[in-house]
Coordinates of N, CA and C and ligand atoms in Angstrom, one line a residue:
X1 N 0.8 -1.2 0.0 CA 0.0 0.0 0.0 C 0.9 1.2 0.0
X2 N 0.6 1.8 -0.7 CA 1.6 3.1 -1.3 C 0.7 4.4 -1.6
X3 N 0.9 5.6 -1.0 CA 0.1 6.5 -1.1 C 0.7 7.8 -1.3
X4 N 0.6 8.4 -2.6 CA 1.6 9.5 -2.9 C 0.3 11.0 -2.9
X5 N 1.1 11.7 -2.3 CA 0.3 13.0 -2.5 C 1.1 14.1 -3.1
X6 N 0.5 14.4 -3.6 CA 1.0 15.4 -4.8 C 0.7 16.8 -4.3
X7 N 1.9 17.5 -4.0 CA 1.4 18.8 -3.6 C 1.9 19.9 -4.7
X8 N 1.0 20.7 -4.8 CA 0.8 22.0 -5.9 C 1.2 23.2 -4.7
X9 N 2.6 23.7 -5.3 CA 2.9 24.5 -4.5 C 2.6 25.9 -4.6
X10 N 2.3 26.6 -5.9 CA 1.8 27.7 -5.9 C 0.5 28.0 -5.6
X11 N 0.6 29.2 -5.3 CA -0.8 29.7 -4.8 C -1.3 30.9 -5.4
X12 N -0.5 31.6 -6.1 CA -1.1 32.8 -6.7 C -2.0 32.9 -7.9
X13 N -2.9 34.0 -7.5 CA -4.3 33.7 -9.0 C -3.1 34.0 -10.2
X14 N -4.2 33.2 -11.1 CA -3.2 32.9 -12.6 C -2.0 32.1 -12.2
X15 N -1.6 31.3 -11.7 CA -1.0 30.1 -11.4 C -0.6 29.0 -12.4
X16 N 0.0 28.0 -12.9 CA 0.0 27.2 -13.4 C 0.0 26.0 -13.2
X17 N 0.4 26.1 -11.5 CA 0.6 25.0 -10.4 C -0.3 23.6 -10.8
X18 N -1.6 24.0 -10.8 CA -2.2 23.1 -10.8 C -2.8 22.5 -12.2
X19 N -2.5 23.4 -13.6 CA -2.1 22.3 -14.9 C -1.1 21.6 -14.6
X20 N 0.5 21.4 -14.2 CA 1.2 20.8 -14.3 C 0.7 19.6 -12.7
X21 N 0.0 19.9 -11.8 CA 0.2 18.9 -11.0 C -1.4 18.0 -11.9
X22 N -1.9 18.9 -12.1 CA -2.9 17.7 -12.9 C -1.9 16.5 -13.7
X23 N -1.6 17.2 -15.0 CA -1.0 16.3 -15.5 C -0.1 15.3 -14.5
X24 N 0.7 15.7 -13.5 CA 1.5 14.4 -12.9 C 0.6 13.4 -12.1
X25 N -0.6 13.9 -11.6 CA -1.9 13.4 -11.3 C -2.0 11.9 -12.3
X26 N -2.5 12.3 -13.2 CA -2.3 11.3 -14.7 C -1.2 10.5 -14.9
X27 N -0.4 10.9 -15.2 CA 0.5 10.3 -15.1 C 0.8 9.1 -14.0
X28 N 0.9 9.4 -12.5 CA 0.6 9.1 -11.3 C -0.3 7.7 -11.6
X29 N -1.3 8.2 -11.8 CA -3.0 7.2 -11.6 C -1.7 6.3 -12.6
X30 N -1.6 6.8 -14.2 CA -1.4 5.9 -15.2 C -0.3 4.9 -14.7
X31 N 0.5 5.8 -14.0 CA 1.8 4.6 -13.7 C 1.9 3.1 -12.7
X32 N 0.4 3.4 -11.8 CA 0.0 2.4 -11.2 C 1.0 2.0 -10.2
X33 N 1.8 2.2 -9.5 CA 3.1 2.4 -8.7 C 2.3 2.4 -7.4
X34 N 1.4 3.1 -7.0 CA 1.2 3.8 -6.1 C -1.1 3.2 -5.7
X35 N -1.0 3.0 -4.7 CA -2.5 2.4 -4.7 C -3.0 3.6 -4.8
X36 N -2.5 4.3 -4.3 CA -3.7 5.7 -4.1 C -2.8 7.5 -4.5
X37 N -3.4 8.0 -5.2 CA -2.9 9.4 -5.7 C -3.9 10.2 -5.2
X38 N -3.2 11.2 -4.8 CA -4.0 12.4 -4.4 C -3.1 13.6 -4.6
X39 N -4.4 14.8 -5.3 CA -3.8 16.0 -5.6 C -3.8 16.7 -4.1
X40 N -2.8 17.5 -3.5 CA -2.7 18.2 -2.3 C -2.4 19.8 -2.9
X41 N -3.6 20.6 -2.9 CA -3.7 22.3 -3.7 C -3.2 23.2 -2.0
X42 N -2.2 23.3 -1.9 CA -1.7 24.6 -1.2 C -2.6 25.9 -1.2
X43 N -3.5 26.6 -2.5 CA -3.9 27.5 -2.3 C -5.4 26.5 -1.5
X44 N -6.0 25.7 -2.2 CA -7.0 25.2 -1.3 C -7.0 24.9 0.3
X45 N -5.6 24.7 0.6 CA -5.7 24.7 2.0 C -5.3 26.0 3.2
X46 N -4.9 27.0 2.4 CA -4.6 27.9 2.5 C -4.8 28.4 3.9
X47 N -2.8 27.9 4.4 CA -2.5 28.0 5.7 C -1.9 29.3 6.3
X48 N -2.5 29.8 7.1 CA -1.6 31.3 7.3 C -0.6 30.9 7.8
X49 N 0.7 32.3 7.9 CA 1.9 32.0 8.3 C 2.3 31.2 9.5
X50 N 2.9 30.4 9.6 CA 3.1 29.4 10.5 C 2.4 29.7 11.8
X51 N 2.1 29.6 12.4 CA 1.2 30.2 14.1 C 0.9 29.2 15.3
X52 N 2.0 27.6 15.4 CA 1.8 27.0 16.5 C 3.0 27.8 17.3
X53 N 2.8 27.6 18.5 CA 3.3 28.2 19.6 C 4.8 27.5 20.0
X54 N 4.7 25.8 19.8 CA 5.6 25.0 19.9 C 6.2 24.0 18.8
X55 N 7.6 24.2 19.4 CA 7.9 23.2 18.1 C 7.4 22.2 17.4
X56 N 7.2 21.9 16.1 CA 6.4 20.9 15.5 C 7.1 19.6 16.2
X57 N 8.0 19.4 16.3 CA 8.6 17.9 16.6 C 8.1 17.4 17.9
X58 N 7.3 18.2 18.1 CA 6.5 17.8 20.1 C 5.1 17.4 19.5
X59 N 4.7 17.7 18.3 CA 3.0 17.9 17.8 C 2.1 18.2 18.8
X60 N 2.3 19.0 19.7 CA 1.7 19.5 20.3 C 1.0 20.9 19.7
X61 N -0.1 20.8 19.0 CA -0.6 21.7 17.9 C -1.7 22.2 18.5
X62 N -2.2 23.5 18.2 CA -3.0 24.4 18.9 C -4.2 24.7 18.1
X63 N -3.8 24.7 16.8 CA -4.9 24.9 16.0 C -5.1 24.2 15.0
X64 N -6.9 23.9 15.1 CA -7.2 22.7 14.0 C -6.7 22.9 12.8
X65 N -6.2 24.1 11.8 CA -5.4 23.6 10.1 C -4.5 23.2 10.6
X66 N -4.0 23.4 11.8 CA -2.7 22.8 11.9 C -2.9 21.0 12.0
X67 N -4.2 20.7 12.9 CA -4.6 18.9 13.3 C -4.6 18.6 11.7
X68 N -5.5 19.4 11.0 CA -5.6 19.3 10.0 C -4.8 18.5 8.7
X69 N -3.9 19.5 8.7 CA -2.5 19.5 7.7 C -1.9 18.0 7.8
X70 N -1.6 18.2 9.6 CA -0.8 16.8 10.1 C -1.4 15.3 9.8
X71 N -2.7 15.4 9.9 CA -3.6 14.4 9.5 C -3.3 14.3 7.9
X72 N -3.3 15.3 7.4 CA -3.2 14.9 5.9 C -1.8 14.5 5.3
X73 N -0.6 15.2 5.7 CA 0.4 14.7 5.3 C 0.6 13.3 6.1
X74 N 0.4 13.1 7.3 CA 0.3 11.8 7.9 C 0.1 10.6 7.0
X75 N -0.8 10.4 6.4 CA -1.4 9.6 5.4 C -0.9 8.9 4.5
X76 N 0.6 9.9 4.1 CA 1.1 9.7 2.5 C 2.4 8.9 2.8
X77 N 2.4 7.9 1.9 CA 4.0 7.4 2.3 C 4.9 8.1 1.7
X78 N 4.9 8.9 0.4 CA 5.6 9.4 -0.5 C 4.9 10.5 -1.5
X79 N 5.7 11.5 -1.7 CA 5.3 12.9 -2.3 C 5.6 13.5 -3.8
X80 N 5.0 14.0 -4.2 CA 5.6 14.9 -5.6 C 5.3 16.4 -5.0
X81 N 6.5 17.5 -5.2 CA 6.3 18.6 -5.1 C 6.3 19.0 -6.2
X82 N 4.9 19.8 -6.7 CA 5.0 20.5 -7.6 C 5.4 22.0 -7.6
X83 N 6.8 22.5 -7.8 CA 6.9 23.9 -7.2 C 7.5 24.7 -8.4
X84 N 7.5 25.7 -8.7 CA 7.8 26.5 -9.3 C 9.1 27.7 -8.8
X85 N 9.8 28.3 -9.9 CA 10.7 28.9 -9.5 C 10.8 30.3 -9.1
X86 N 10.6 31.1 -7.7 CA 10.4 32.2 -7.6 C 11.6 33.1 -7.1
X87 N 12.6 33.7 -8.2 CA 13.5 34.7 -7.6 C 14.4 33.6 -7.4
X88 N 14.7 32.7 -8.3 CA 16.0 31.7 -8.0 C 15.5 30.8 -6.9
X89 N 14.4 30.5 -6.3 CA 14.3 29.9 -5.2 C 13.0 28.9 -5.0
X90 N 12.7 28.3 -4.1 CA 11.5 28.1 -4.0 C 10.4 28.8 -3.2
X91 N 8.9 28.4 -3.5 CA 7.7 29.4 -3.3 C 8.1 29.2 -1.1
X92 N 7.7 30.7 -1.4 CA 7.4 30.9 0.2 C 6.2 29.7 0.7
X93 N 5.2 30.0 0.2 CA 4.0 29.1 0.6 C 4.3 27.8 0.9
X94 N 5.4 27.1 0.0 CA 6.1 25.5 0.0 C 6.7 25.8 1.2
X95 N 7.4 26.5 1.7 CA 8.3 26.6 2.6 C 7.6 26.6 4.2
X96 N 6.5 27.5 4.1 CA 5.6 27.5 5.4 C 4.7 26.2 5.8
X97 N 4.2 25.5 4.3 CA 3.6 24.3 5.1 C 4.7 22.9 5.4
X98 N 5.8 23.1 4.6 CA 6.9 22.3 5.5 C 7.2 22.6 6.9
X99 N 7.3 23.8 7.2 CA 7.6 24.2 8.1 C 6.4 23.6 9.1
X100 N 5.2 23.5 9.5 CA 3.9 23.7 10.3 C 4.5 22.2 11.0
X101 N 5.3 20.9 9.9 CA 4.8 20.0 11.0 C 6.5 19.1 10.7
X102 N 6.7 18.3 11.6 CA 7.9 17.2 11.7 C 7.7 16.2 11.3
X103 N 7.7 15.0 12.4 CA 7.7 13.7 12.5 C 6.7 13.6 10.6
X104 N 5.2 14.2 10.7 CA 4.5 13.6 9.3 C 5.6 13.4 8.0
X105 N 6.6 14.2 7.6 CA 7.3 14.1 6.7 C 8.0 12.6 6.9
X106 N 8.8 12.6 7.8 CA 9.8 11.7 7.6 C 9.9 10.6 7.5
X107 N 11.1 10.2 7.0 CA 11.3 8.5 6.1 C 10.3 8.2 4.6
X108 N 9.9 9.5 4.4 CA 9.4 9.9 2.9 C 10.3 9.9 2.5
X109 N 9.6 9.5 0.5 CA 11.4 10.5 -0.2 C 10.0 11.0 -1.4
X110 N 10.9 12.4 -1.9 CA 10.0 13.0 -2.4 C 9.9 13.3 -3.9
X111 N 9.6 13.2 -5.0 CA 10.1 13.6 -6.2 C 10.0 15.5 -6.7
X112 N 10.6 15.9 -7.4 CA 10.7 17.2 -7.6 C 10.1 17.0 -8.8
X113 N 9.3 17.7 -8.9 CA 8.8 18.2 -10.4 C 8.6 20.0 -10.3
X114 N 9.8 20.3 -11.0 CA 9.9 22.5 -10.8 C 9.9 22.7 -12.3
X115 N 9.5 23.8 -12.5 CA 9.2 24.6 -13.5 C 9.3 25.9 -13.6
X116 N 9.8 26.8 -14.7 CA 10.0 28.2 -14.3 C 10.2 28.4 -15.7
X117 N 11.4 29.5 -16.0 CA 11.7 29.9 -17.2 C 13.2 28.8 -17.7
X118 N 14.1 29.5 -18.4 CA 15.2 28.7 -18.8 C 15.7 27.8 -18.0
X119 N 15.7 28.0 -16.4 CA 16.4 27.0 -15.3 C 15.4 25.7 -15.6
X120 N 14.2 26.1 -15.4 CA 13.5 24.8 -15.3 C 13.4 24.8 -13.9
X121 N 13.0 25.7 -13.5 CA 13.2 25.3 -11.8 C 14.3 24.6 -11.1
X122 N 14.9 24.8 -11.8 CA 16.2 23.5 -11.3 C 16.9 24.4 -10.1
X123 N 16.9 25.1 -9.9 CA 17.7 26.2 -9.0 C 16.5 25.9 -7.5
X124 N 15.2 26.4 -8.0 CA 14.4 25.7 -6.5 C 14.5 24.1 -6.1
X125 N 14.8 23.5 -7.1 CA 14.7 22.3 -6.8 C 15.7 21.7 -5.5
X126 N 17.1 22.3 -6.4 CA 18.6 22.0 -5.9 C 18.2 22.7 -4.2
X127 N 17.5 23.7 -4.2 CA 17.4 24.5 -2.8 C 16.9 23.9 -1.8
X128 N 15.9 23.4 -2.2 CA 14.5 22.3 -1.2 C 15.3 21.1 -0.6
X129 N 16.3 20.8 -1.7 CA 16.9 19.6 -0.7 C 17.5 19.5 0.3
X130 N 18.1 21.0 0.6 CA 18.7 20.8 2.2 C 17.5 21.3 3.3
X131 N 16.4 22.0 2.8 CA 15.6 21.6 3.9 C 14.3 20.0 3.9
X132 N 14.5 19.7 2.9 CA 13.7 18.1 3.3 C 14.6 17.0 3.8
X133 N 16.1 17.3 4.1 CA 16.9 16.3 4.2 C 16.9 16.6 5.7
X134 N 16.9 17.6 6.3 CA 16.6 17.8 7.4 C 15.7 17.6 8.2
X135 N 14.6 17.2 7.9 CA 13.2 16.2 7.7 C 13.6 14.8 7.6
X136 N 14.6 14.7 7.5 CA 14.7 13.0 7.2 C 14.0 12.6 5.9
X137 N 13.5 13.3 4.7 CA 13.0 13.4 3.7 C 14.4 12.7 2.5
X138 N 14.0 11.4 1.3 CA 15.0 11.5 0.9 C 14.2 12.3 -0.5
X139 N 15.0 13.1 -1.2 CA 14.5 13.9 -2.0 C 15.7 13.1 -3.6
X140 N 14.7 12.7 -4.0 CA 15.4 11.8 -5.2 C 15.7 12.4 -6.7
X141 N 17.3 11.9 -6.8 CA 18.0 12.9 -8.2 C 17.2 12.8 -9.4
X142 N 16.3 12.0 -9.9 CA 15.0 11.9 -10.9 C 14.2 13.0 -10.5
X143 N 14.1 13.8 -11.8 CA 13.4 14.5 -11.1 C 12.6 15.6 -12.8
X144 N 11.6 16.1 -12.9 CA 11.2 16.3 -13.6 C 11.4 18.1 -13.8
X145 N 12.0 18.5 -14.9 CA 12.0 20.1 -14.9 C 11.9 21.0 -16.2
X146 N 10.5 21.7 -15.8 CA 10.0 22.1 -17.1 C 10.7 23.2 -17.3
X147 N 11.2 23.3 -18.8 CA 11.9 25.0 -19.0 C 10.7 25.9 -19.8
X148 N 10.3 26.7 -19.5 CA 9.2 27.7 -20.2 C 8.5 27.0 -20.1
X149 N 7.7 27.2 -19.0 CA 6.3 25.9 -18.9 C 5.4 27.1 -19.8
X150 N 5.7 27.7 -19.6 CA 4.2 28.5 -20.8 C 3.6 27.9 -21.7
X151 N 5.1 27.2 -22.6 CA 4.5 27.1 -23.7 C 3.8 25.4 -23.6
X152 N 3.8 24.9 -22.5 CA 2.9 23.7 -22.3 C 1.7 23.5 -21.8
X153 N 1.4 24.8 -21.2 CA 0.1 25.2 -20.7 C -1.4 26.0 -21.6
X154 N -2.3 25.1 -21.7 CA -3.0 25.9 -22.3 C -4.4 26.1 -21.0
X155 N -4.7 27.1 -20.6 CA -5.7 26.8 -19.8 C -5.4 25.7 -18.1
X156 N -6.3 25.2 -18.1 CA -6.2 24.0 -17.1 C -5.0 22.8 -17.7
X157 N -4.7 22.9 -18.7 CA -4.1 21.7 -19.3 C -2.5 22.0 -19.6
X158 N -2.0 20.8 -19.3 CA -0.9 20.9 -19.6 C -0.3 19.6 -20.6
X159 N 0.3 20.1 -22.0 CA 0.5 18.9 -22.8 C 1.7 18.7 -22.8
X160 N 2.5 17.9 -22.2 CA 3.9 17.3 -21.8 C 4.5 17.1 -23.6
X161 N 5.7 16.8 -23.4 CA 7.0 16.4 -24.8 C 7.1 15.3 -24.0
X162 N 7.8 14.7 -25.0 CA 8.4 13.1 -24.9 C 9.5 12.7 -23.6
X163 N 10.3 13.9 -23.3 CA 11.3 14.0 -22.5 C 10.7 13.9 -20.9
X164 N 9.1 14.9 -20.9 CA 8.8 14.7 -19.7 C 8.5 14.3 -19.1
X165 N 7.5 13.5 -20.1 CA 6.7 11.8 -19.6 C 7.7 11.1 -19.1
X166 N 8.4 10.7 -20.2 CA 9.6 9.9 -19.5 C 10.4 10.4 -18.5
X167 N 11.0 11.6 -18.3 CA 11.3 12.0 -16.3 C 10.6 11.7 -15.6
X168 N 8.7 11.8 -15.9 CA 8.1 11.4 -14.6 C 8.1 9.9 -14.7
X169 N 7.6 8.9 -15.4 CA 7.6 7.7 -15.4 C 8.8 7.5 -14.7
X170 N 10.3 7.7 -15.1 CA 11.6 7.1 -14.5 C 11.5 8.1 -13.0
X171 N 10.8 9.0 -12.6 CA 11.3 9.3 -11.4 C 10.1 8.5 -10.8
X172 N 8.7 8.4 -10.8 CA 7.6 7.8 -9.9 C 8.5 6.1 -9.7
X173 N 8.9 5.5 -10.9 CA 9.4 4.3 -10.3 C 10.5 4.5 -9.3
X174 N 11.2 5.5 -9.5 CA 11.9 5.5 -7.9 C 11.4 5.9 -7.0
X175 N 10.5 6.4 -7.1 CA 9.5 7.0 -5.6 C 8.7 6.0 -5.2
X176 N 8.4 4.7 -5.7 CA 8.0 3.6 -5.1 C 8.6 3.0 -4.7
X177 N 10.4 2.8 -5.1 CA 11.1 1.8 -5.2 C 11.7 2.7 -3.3
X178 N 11.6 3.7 -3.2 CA 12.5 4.2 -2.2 C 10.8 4.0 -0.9
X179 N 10.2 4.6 -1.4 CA 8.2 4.4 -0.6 C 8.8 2.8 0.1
X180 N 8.7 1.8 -0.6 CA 8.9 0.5 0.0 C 10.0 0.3 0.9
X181 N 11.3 0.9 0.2 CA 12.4 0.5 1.3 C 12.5 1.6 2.4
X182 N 11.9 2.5 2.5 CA 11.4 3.7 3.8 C 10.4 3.0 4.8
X183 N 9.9 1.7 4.4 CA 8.7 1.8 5.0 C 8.6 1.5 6.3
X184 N 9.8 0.1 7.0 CA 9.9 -0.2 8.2 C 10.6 1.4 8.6
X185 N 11.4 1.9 8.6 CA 11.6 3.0 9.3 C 10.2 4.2 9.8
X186 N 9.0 4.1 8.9 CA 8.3 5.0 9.3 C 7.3 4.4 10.2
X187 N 7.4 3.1 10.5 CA 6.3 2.2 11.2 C 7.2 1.9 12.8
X188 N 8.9 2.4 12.5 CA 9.1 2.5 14.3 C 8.6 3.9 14.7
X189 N 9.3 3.8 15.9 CA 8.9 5.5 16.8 C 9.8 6.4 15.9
X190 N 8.6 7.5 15.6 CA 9.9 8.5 15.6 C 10.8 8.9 15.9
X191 N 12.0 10.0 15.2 CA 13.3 10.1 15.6 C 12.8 11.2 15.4
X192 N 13.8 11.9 17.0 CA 13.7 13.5 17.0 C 14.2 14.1 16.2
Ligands
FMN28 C1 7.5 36.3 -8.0 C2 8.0 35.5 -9.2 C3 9.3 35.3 -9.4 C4 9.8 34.5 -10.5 N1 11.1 34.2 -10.5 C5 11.6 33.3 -11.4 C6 12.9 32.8 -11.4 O1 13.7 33.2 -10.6 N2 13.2 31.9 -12.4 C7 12.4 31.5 -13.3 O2 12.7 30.6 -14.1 N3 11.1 31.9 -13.3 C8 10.7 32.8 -12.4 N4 9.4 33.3 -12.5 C9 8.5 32.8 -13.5 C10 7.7 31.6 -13.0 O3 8.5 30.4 -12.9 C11 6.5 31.3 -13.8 O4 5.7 32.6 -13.8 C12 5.6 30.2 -13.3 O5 4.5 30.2 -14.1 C13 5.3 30.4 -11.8 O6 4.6 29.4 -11.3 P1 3.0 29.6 -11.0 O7 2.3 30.1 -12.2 O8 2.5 28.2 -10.6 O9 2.9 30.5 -9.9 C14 8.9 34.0 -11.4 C15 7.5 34.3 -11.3 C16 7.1 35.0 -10.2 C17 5.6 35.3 -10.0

């Protein structure tokens, strides 16, 4: 049993976040890897700036988005971030719901799917890994990176090239292959 959630990391109106996480959605279902896919919309859940009192690693949480969140990321054995590239870096918004909780992340590994202009998001991508590794997150070198996503978005839709299907197909098979060998680690006690 393998349960990937796919989080759409932008939030701003006129967005593209959620054409490109559709498509990995599809992809996802199509690859059959995983028993259960779920789209996770950042603007849908739309957490204000961090506001528990105490450190996440205690889960001692004060406010229901916060039960919330933890309940939801709790769930997933393994992740797709869909993030985009803002100012060389990754989205603030990605950064705050990482932030809200501990122990849910870890002994995940996560795939990167970034997008931006000529980098391809590759610059956010390379960034995120020293804070998911810190998480105990392994964040896997497969990884999917759109250059000028513009020109693959029409509307709601996003129509992939030959190169990208195939990144995500070769990276989802490592995100099961890593989901399975993570798994006794996330079924002992957590590590502080
Ligand atoms: C605030 C902001 C900063 C951006 N900075 C970069 C950047 O550093 N590198 C890049 O390739 N694209 C950059 N872009 C272009 C975005 O990657 C592109 O607009 C993309 O569609 C943003 O994702 P979103 O539509 O899901 O928000 C930036 C866009 C915004 C809004």
């Amino acid at each position: 049993m393998t349960k990937l959630e796919i989080i759409v990391a932008s939030t701003r109106p006129g967005r593209v976040g959620p054409a490109v996480g559709g498509w990995v959605e599809d992809v996802a279902v199509r690859h059959g890897g995983c028993t259960e896919v779920e789209l996770v919309d950042l603007a849908a859940w739309n957490l204000p700036f961090m506001n528990e009192p105490n450190h996440p690693r205690l889960g001692q949480y004060t406010h229901q988005h916060t039960r919330d969140w933890s309940a939801k990321i709790s769930e997933a054995d393994a992740f797709v971030f869909v993030m985009p590239e803002y100012n060389f870096g990754y989205n603030a918004e990605l950064k705050n719901a990482i932030d809200y909780l501990h122990g849910e992340w870890q002994y995940k590994p996560v795939g990167l799917v970034s997008y931006g202009g000529v980098s391809a998001g590759t610059r956010a991508a390379q960034m995120i890994k020293q804070v998911v590794t810190t998480l105990k997150m392994t964040p896997l070198p497969e990884a999917v990176s759109i250059p000028f996503v513009g020109q693959f978005v029409n509307g709601d839709e996003l129509t992939p090239n030959d190169v990208m299907d195939s990144a995500a197909k070769t990276m989802l098979d490592e995100l099961v292959r890593f989901a399975s060998a993570l798994a006794p680690l996330r079924t002992a006690a957590p590590a502080e």
